[in-house]
Short mmCIF file of C-alpha atoms in Angstrom, two decimals:
data_model
loop_
_atom_site.label_atom_id
_atom_site.label_comp_id
_atom_site.label_asym_id
_atom_site.label_seq_id
_atom_site.Cartn_x
_atom_site.Cartn_y
_atom_site.Cartn_z
CA MET X 108 141.99 72.48 93.62
CA LYS X 109 144.71 70.30 94.81
CA THR X 110 147.87 71.94 96.02
CA GLU X 111 151.32 70.58 96.60
CA ASN X 112 150.86 70.63 100.37
CA THR X 113 147.43 69.11 100.37
CA VAL X 114 146.63 65.44 100.10
CA ILE X 115 142.93 64.97 99.71
CA ASP X 116 141.49 61.58 100.78
CA ALA X 117 138.45 61.37 98.56
CA THR X 118 136.70 59.23 101.13
CA GLU X 119 136.85 62.09 103.62
CA SER X 120 135.82 64.82 101.18
CA THR X 121 132.46 66.48 101.61
CA PHE X 122 130.85 67.23 98.36
CA ARG X 123 128.27 70.08 98.16
CA ASN X 124 126.49 71.25 94.98
CA GLY X 125 128.69 68.80 93.18
CA VAL X 126 131.87 70.59 94.38
CA ASP X 127 134.48 69.08 96.61
CA ALA X 128 133.96 71.50 99.51
CA THR X 129 136.78 69.99 101.60
CA ALA X 130 139.28 70.52 98.79
CA LEU X 131 137.92 74.00 98.16
CA LEU X 132 138.28 75.05 101.79
CA GLU X 133 141.76 73.60 101.90
CA THR X 134 142.69 75.48 98.72
CA ILE X 135 141.43 78.81 100.10
CA ALA X 136 143.51 78.22 103.28
CA TYR X 137 146.55 77.35 101.31
CA LEU X 138 146.37 80.33 98.94
CA GLY X 139 145.71 82.57 101.97
CA GLU X 140 149.18 81.60 103.16
CA ASN X 141 150.83 81.51 99.67
CA ALA X 142 149.80 84.65 97.84
CA ASP X 143 152.46 84.13 95.19
CA LYS X 144 150.64 80.91 94.12
CA ALA X 145 147.36 82.69 93.58
CA GLN X 146 148.53 84.65 90.51
CA PHE X 147 146.76 82.78 87.75
CA LYS X 148 146.86 83.42 84.01
CA PHE X 149 144.22 82.23 81.56
CA ARG X 150 144.63 82.20 77.74
CA ALA X 151 142.88 81.91 74.50
CA ARG X 152 144.29 82.04 71.00
CA ASN X 153 142.10 82.82 67.92
CA ARG X 154 142.32 82.05 64.31
CA TRP X 155 140.18 83.89 61.72
CA ILE X 156 138.65 81.43 59.23
CA ASP X 157 136.77 83.47 56.81
CA GLY X 158 134.15 86.41 56.89
CA SER X 159 132.17 86.06 60.12
CA GLN X 160 133.87 82.84 61.24
CA ASN X 161 136.73 82.31 63.54
CA GLU X 162 137.77 79.83 66.25
CA ALA X 163 139.39 80.21 69.68
CA THR X 164 141.51 77.45 71.11
CA ILE X 165 141.98 77.13 74.91
CA ASP X 166 144.58 74.72 76.14
CA THR X 167 147.11 75.99 78.67
CA PHE X 168 146.85 78.17 81.77
CA HIS X 169 149.08 79.16 84.69
CA ALA X 170 148.00 78.31 88.21
CA LEU X 171 149.57 77.51 91.61
CA GLY X 172 152.91 78.90 90.37
CA GLU X 173 153.14 76.41 87.42
CA GLU X 174 152.18 75.97 83.83
CA GLN X 175 149.09 73.73 83.56
CA SER X 176 147.24 72.13 80.62
CA HIS X 177 143.65 71.24 80.05
CA ASP X 178 142.99 67.54 79.48
CA ARG X 179 142.37 68.47 75.87
CA ALA X 180 142.24 71.60 73.83
CA HIS X 181 138.70 73.28 74.09
CA LEU X 182 137.47 75.06 70.92
CA VAL X 183 135.07 78.01 70.86
CA ARG X 184 133.56 79.00 67.48
CA ALA X 185 132.06 82.32 66.55
CA ASP X 186 129.87 83.27 63.57
CA GLN X 187 127.06 85.67 62.90
CA PRO X 188 123.45 85.05 61.99
CA ALA X 189 122.48 85.56 58.27
CA LEU X 190 121.04 88.92 59.09
CA ILE X 191 124.50 90.04 60.18
CA LEU X 192 125.99 88.50 57.08
CA GLY X 193 127.25 85.21 58.61
CA LYS X 194 126.48 81.53 58.25
CA ASP X 195 125.02 81.05 61.75
CA GLU X 196 127.09 78.13 62.71
CA ALA X 197 127.86 79.48 66.18
CA PRO X 198 126.96 82.35 68.53
CA ASN X 199 128.31 85.79 67.75
CA PRO X 200 131.04 87.34 69.97
CA VAL X 201 128.67 89.44 72.07
CA GLU X 202 126.45 86.44 72.62
CA ASN X 203 129.58 84.54 73.72
CA LEU X 204 130.20 87.36 76.13
CA LEU X 205 126.77 86.92 77.68
CA ALA X 206 127.32 83.19 77.81
CA ALA X 207 130.61 83.76 79.72
CA LEU X 208 128.81 86.04 82.08
CA SER X 209 126.03 83.61 82.67
CA SER X 210 128.42 80.71 83.39
CA CYS X 211 130.59 82.70 85.67
CA ILE X 212 127.61 83.74 87.76
CA ALA X 213 126.53 80.17 88.08
CA THR X 214 129.90 78.71 88.99
CA THR X 215 130.70 81.51 91.41
CA THR X 216 127.47 81.08 93.22
CA VAL X 217 127.78 77.31 93.31
CA TYR X 218 131.38 77.30 94.56
CA HIS X 219 130.87 80.03 97.20
CA ALA X 220 127.75 78.33 98.37
CA ALA X 221 129.69 74.99 98.62
CA ALA X 222 132.38 76.73 100.69
CA SER X 223 129.96 78.46 103.05
CA GLY X 224 127.56 75.43 103.57
CA GLU X 225 124.64 76.58 101.37
CA THR X 226 122.93 74.05 99.17
CA ILE X 227 121.97 75.02 95.64
CA GLU X 228 119.21 72.87 94.12
CA GLU X 229 118.51 74.78 90.89
CA PHE X 230 120.16 77.73 89.26
CA THR X 231 119.09 79.26 85.94
CA SER X 232 119.53 82.69 84.47
CA GLU X 233 118.33 84.73 81.46
CA LEU X 234 120.50 87.53 80.13
CA GLU X 235 119.82 90.29 77.69
CA GLY X 236 122.22 92.92 76.54
CA ALA X 237 121.11 96.09 74.66
CA ILE X 238 123.36 97.47 72.01
CA ASP X 239 122.85 100.35 69.58
CA VAL X 240 124.75 99.17 66.47
CA GLN X 241 125.17 102.70 65.29
CA GLY X 242 128.25 102.74 67.54
CA PHE X 243 129.86 99.55 66.13
CA MET X 244 129.01 100.65 62.59
CA GLY X 245 130.67 104.06 62.97
CA ILE X 246 127.37 105.92 62.13
CA ASP X 247 127.35 107.98 65.29
CA PRO X 248 130.65 108.67 67.10
CA ASP X 249 128.72 109.48 70.32
CA VAL X 250 127.29 105.96 70.57
CA ARG X 251 129.43 103.34 72.25
CA GLU X 252 130.34 100.10 70.43
CA GLY X 253 129.41 97.76 73.34
CA PHE X 254 126.41 96.95 75.39
CA ASN X 255 124.75 99.89 76.99
CA GLU X 256 123.30 97.68 79.65
CA ILE X 257 122.88 93.99 80.49
CA THR X 258 120.08 92.55 82.54
CA VAL X 259 120.56 89.14 84.28
CA LYS X 260 117.49 87.46 85.71
CA VAL X 261 118.44 84.76 88.05
CA LYS X 262 116.12 81.92 89.38
CA ALA X 263 117.46 79.86 92.19
CA ARG X 264 116.14 77.17 94.49
CA SER X 265 118.54 76.96 97.42
CA THR X 266 119.08 77.47 101.13
CA ALA X 267 120.32 80.95 100.41
CA ASN X 268 117.89 83.97 100.55
CA GLU X 269 117.93 86.66 97.90
CA GLN X 270 120.36 88.87 99.76
CA ARG X 271 122.84 85.95 100.20
CA LEU X 272 122.61 85.00 96.55
CA ARG X 273 123.30 88.55 95.57
CA GLU X 274 126.52 88.41 97.73
CA LEU X 275 127.56 85.14 96.18
CA ILE X 276 126.92 86.39 92.70
CA SER X 277 128.92 89.54 93.31
CA LYS X 278 132.11 87.46 93.62
CA SER X 279 131.99 86.59 89.88
CA PRO X 280 135.20 87.50 88.02
CA VAL X 281 133.41 88.09 84.67
CA LEU X 282 130.76 90.25 86.36
CA ASP X 283 133.54 92.35 87.98
CA VAL X 284 135.20 92.82 84.60
CA LEU X 285 132.03 93.69 82.86
CA ARG X 286 130.93 96.13 85.59
CA HIS X 287 134.26 97.82 86.20
CA GLY X 288 136.25 97.24 83.05
CA THR X 289 139.90 96.24 83.01
CA LYS X 290 143.10 97.28 81.25
CA VAL X 291 143.38 95.67 77.77
CA ASN X 292 146.74 95.96 75.98
CA ILE X 293 146.77 95.41 72.30
CA GLU X 294 150.03 94.53 70.48
CA ILE X 295 150.00 94.27 66.76
CA GLU X 296 152.41 92.58 64.40
CA SER X 297 151.43 93.66 60.90
CA LYS X 298 152.59 92.18 57.57
CA SER X 299 151.56 93.15 54.00
CA MET Z 210 122.60 92.32 56.90
CA LYS Z 211 119.44 92.47 54.80
CA THR Z 212 117.00 95.17 55.60
CA GLU Z 213 113.41 95.54 54.55
CA ASN Z 214 114.25 98.33 52.14
CA THR Z 215 117.18 96.47 50.64
CA VAL Z 216 117.09 93.81 48.06
CA ILE Z 217 120.53 92.37 47.49
CA ASP Z 218 121.24 90.84 44.13
CA ALA Z 219 123.92 88.29 45.00
CA THR Z 220 125.39 88.51 41.50
CA GLU Z 221 126.10 92.19 42.02
CA SER Z 222 127.46 91.84 45.54
CA THR Z 223 131.09 92.44 46.17
CA PHE Z 224 132.59 90.06 48.68
CA ARG Z 225 135.72 91.12 50.54
CA ASN Z 226 137.36 89.11 53.32
CA GLY Z 227 134.51 86.70 52.96
CA VAL Z 228 132.00 89.40 53.89
CA ASP Z 229 129.31 90.71 51.48
CA ALA Z 230 130.70 94.26 51.48
CA THR Z 231 127.84 95.59 49.34
CA ALA Z 232 125.18 94.36 51.81
CA LEU Z 233 127.31 95.70 54.75
CA LEU Z 234 127.57 99.18 53.21
CA GLU Z 235 123.83 99.20 52.33
CA THR Z 236 123.02 98.21 55.91
CA ILE Z 237 125.22 100.90 57.32
CA ALA Z 238 123.44 103.48 55.10
CA TYR Z 239 120.03 102.16 56.10
CA LEU Z 240 120.70 102.26 59.86
CA GLY Z 241 122.20 105.61 59.49
CA GLU Z 242 118.69 106.83 58.40
CA ASN Z 243 116.72 104.47 60.62
CA ALA Z 244 118.19 104.88 64.09
CA ASP Z 245 115.26 103.10 65.73
CA LYS Z 246 116.16 99.95 63.80
CA ALA Z 247 119.68 99.98 65.17
CA GLN Z 248 118.62 99.02 68.72
CA PHE Z 249 119.69 95.34 68.95
CA LYS Z 250 119.37 93.04 71.83
CA PHE Z 251 121.30 89.81 72.28
CA ARG Z 252 120.47 87.07 74.74
CA ALA Z 253 121.72 83.89 76.48
CA ARG Z 254 120.02 81.72 79.09
CA ASN Z 255 121.99 79.40 81.32
CA ARG Z 256 121.17 76.24 83.19
CA TRP Z 257 123.47 74.98 86.01
CA ILE Z 258 124.04 71.27 85.56
CA ASP Z 259 126.13 70.21 88.61
CA GLY Z 260 129.33 71.54 90.32
CA SER Z 261 131.48 73.29 87.77
CA GLN Z 262 129.25 72.51 84.84
CA ASN Z 263 126.64 74.64 83.24
CA GLU Z 264 125.25 75.34 79.77
CA ALA Z 265 124.21 78.50 77.92
CA THR Z 266 121.70 78.37 75.17
CA ILE Z 267 121.59 81.18 72.53
CA ASP Z 268 118.56 81.20 70.22
CA THR Z 269 116.71 84.47 69.80
CA PHE Z 270 117.78 88.04 69.42
CA HIS Z 271 116.20 91.35 68.52
CA ALA Z 272 117.49 93.25 65.40
CA LEU Z 273 116.11 95.71 62.79
CA GLY Z 274 113.09 96.35 64.97
CA GLU Z 275 111.99 92.77 65.04
CA GLU Z 276 112.42 89.49 67.00
CA GLN Z 277 114.82 87.23 65.19
CA SER Z 278 115.92 83.60 65.65
CA HIS Z 279 119.13 81.81 64.90
CA ASP Z 280 118.89 78.96 62.41
CA ARG Z 281 119.28 76.62 65.47
CA ALA Z 282 119.94 77.03 69.17
CA HIS Z 283 123.67 77.37 69.95
CA LEU Z 284 124.96 75.89 73.09
CA VAL Z 285 128.04 77.08 75.08
CA ARG Z 286 129.30 74.76 77.85
CA ALA Z 287 131.38 75.79 80.83
CA ASP Z 288 133.42 73.66 83.18
CA GLN Z 289 136.70 73.95 85.21
CA PRO Z 290 139.90 71.96 84.94
CA ALA Z 291 140.55 69.27 87.63
CA LEU Z 292 142.84 71.65 89.41
CA ILE Z 293 139.84 73.99 89.93
CA LEU Z 294 137.70 71.02 90.97
CA GLY Z 295 135.93 70.44 87.68
CA LYS Z 296 135.84 67.71 85.01
CA ASP Z 297 137.52 69.72 82.33
CA GLU Z 298 134.90 69.11 79.63
CA ALA Z 299 134.79 72.79 78.50
CA PRO Z 300 136.58 76.11 79.01
CA ASN Z 301 136.00 77.96 82.24
CA PRO Z 302 133.95 81.22 82.32
CA VAL Z 303 136.91 83.50 82.33
CA GLU Z 304 138.52 81.55 79.40
CA ASN Z 305 135.15 81.88 77.59
CA LEU Z 306 135.39 85.63 78.16
CA LEU Z 307 138.83 85.75 76.52
CA ALA Z 308 137.42 83.70 73.60
CA ALA Z 309 134.58 86.21 73.24
CA LEU Z 310 137.11 89.02 73.16
CA SER Z 311 139.35 87.25 70.59
CA SER Z 312 136.40 86.55 68.29
CA CYS Z 313 135.07 90.06 68.52
CA ILE Z 314 138.35 91.61 67.66
CA ALA Z 315 138.66 89.27 64.60
CA THR Z 316 135.13 89.90 63.38
CA THR Z 317 135.26 93.64 63.89
CA THR Z 318 138.50 94.00 62.04
CA VAL Z 319 137.34 91.87 59.13
CA TYR Z 320 133.97 93.55 58.74
CA HIS Z 321 135.33 97.09 59.03
CA ALA Z 322 138.11 96.23 56.63
CA ALA Z 323 135.50 94.90 54.18
CA ALA Z 324 133.53 98.09 54.48
CA SER Z 325 136.55 100.36 53.97
CA GLY Z 326 138.18 98.40 51.06
CA GLU Z 327 141.03 96.76 53.05
CA THR Z 328 141.86 93.03 52.40
CA ILE Z 329 142.64 90.76 55.35
CA GLU Z 330 144.70 87.63 54.42
CA GLU Z 331 145.43 86.26 57.86
CA PHE Z 332 144.41 87.33 61.34
CA THR Z 333 145.33 85.49 64.57
CA SER Z 334 145.53 86.59 68.15
CA GLU Z 335 146.89 85.27 71.47
CA LEU Z 336 145.32 86.52 74.65
CA GLU Z 337 146.36 86.17 78.31
CA GLY Z 338 144.51 87.55 81.26
CA ALA Z 339 146.14 87.89 84.71
CA ILE Z 340 143.95 87.25 87.80
CA ASP Z 341 144.84 87.10 91.42
CA VAL Z 342 142.41 84.51 92.70
CA GLN Z 343 142.69 85.76 96.31
CA GLY Z 344 139.99 88.15 95.13
CA PHE Z 345 137.63 85.57 93.84
CA MET Z 346 138.25 83.39 96.86
CA GLY Z 347 137.51 86.27 99.33
CA ILE Z 348 140.99 85.90 100.93
CA ASP Z 349 141.80 89.53 100.41
CA PRO Z 350 139.04 92.12 100.09
CA ASP Z 351 141.33 94.58 98.43
CA VAL Z 352 142.00 92.28 95.52
CA ARG Z 353 139.43 92.42 92.65
CA GLU Z 354 137.67 89.29 91.51
CA GLY Z 355 138.26 89.64 87.73
CA PHE Z 356 141.23 90.15 85.42
CA ASN Z 357 143.73 92.81 86.47
CA GLU Z 358 144.99 93.06 82.94
CA ILE Z 359 144.49 91.34 79.56
CA THR Z 360 147.11 91.36 76.80
CA VAL Z 361 146.12 90.63 73.22
CA LYS Z 362 148.84 89.93 70.72
CA VAL Z 363 147.53 90.23 67.07
CA LYS Z 364 149.28 88.99 63.99
CA ALA Z 365 147.81 90.18 60.71
CA ARG Z 366 148.70 89.96 57.07
CA SER Z 367 146.59 92.52 55.25
CA THR Z 368 146.65 95.79 53.20
CA ALA Z 369 146.19 97.74 56.44
CA ASN Z 370 149.16 99.00 58.43
CA GLU Z 371 149.49 98.75 62.21
CA GLN Z 372 147.86 102.05 62.89
CA ARG Z 373 144.92 101.18 60.70
CA LEU Z 374 144.50 97.74 62.24
CA ARG Z 375 144.43 99.47 65.66
CA GLU Z 376 141.67 101.71 64.51
CA LEU Z 377 139.63 98.71 63.18
CA ILE Z 378 140.13 96.78 66.36
CA SER Z 379 139.05 99.66 68.45
CA LYS Z 380 135.53 99.31 67.10
CA SER Z 381 135.12 96.00 68.87
CA PRO Z 382 131.99 95.88 71.07
CA VAL Z 383 133.51 93.30 73.48
CA LEU Z 384 136.71 95.22 73.76
CA ASP Z 385 134.67 98.37 74.64
CA VAL Z 386 132.70 96.59 77.24
CA LEU Z 387 135.91 95.09 78.75
CA ARG Z 388 137.80 98.34 78.72
CA HIS Z 389 135.04 100.63 79.95
CA GLY Z 390 132.60 98.38 81.75
CA THR Z 391 128.88 98.57 81.45
CA LYS Z 392 125.84 98.60 83.70
CA VAL Z 393 124.81 95.05 84.75
CA ASN Z 394 121.41 94.75 86.50
CA ILE Z 395 120.87 91.60 88.56
CA GLU Z 396 117.33 90.49 89.38
CA ILE Z 397 116.94 87.47 91.62
CA GLU Z 398 113.99 85.17 92.14
CA SER Z 399 114.77 83.00 95.17
CA LYS Z 400 112.92 79.89 96.34
CA SER Z 401 113.78 77.49 99.22
#
C-alpha cells in the first residue's frame, strides 16, 4: 500500500510470500500515525437478472482518505444449482460467502506472515457450512436462516507453527464478521 | 428443487420472477414433512497462489440427504488492488463478502416473492461496508478486524410494499450470518 508520505524504491523492497513486505511495514507505520486515513470503505452493487441469477459489480472503494478505483470493474455472478431451481452458472450466495471466508483467511495469513518475517510455502483450505433450510424456507420459525456452523480445515507448509498460524488467521476481517456479526442497515426504496 | 417424491410436469409449473413457483412450494411442503432432508451442507476449497492472489473452487454440496455436484466446478478468484499491494485481477475478500450479501438478499427476496405470489420487476442494491484497517493491521487492539457496519440500499419495483420487502429480505441466510454471527471452527495441519 503506497501512501502519500512514502516513496517505495522497488529495488530496495523486500518481497516475502509474494507481498512487498517493505511497503506493508511502511503502510502499517504510516496508518499508526494517521488514524484518519485508516477508515476504509468497500462496496458492491447488485443487479437482479432473473430467477436465481444476479450479478454484483465492484469498482470503487475509499482508502487512505480518498476515493479509489479498481483497474477495472470486477463482476461476481450468483446462481443456484438445478436442485435449488437455478441454472447452475455460478456459485450460490452462501457458497460465495464461504469463498470470501476462504480467501480472507489465506490473504490475512500471507500478509501478516510477510510483515512478521514468516515464510508461507503452501496454504490451502477446505470449508463446509451446515445449514438447515427449514429456516430459510420459513418452515420452522425456531430454525435460523444462515449457517449453524462452519468448519475450516487449513493445510499449510510454512515457517509458522500451528499456534502461530492460528494467530495469523485470527486477524481475518471476514472471519471476525462471521464469528461476531456486524450491524447491517437496510434501506428500501420501493416502487410499484 | 426436485425431490424424490415429487415429479414436476413443466407444462403445469407456474413460473414467477423466473422461479418455478410450483416446484418451490412442493419442495417447501416436502421438507416440512422430511426435516432430515433439510440438512444441507455447502463447501468451498481454496488454494493460495501467490501474494494477494488465491482461488476458491466450489463443486460439491449435500442436499436432500444426498451428495450433489454442480454441473461444473465454479471458481472464485480473490486479489487486492495495487494500493493494498495486489495485482487487482479480482475483488478482495471483503468485497466478495459484500457481493455474497448482495446476491443473497436478491435471491431470497425473489424466491420468497415467488412462493407468496408477489411479482418482482426490478431489484438492485448498493452496499457499503466501513472498516477501520487499524484493526486488521494490528495497530490498535481495541479496533475490530472486520466491518463496523454495512449499509444496504435496495431499490425494487414490485407488487410488494416496503414493509413486505423488508420481511422477504430478512429471510436471507447470508444476512442472518452477518448480523448474528455463527460458530467457525478452525482446524490446522501445519508442516515445515
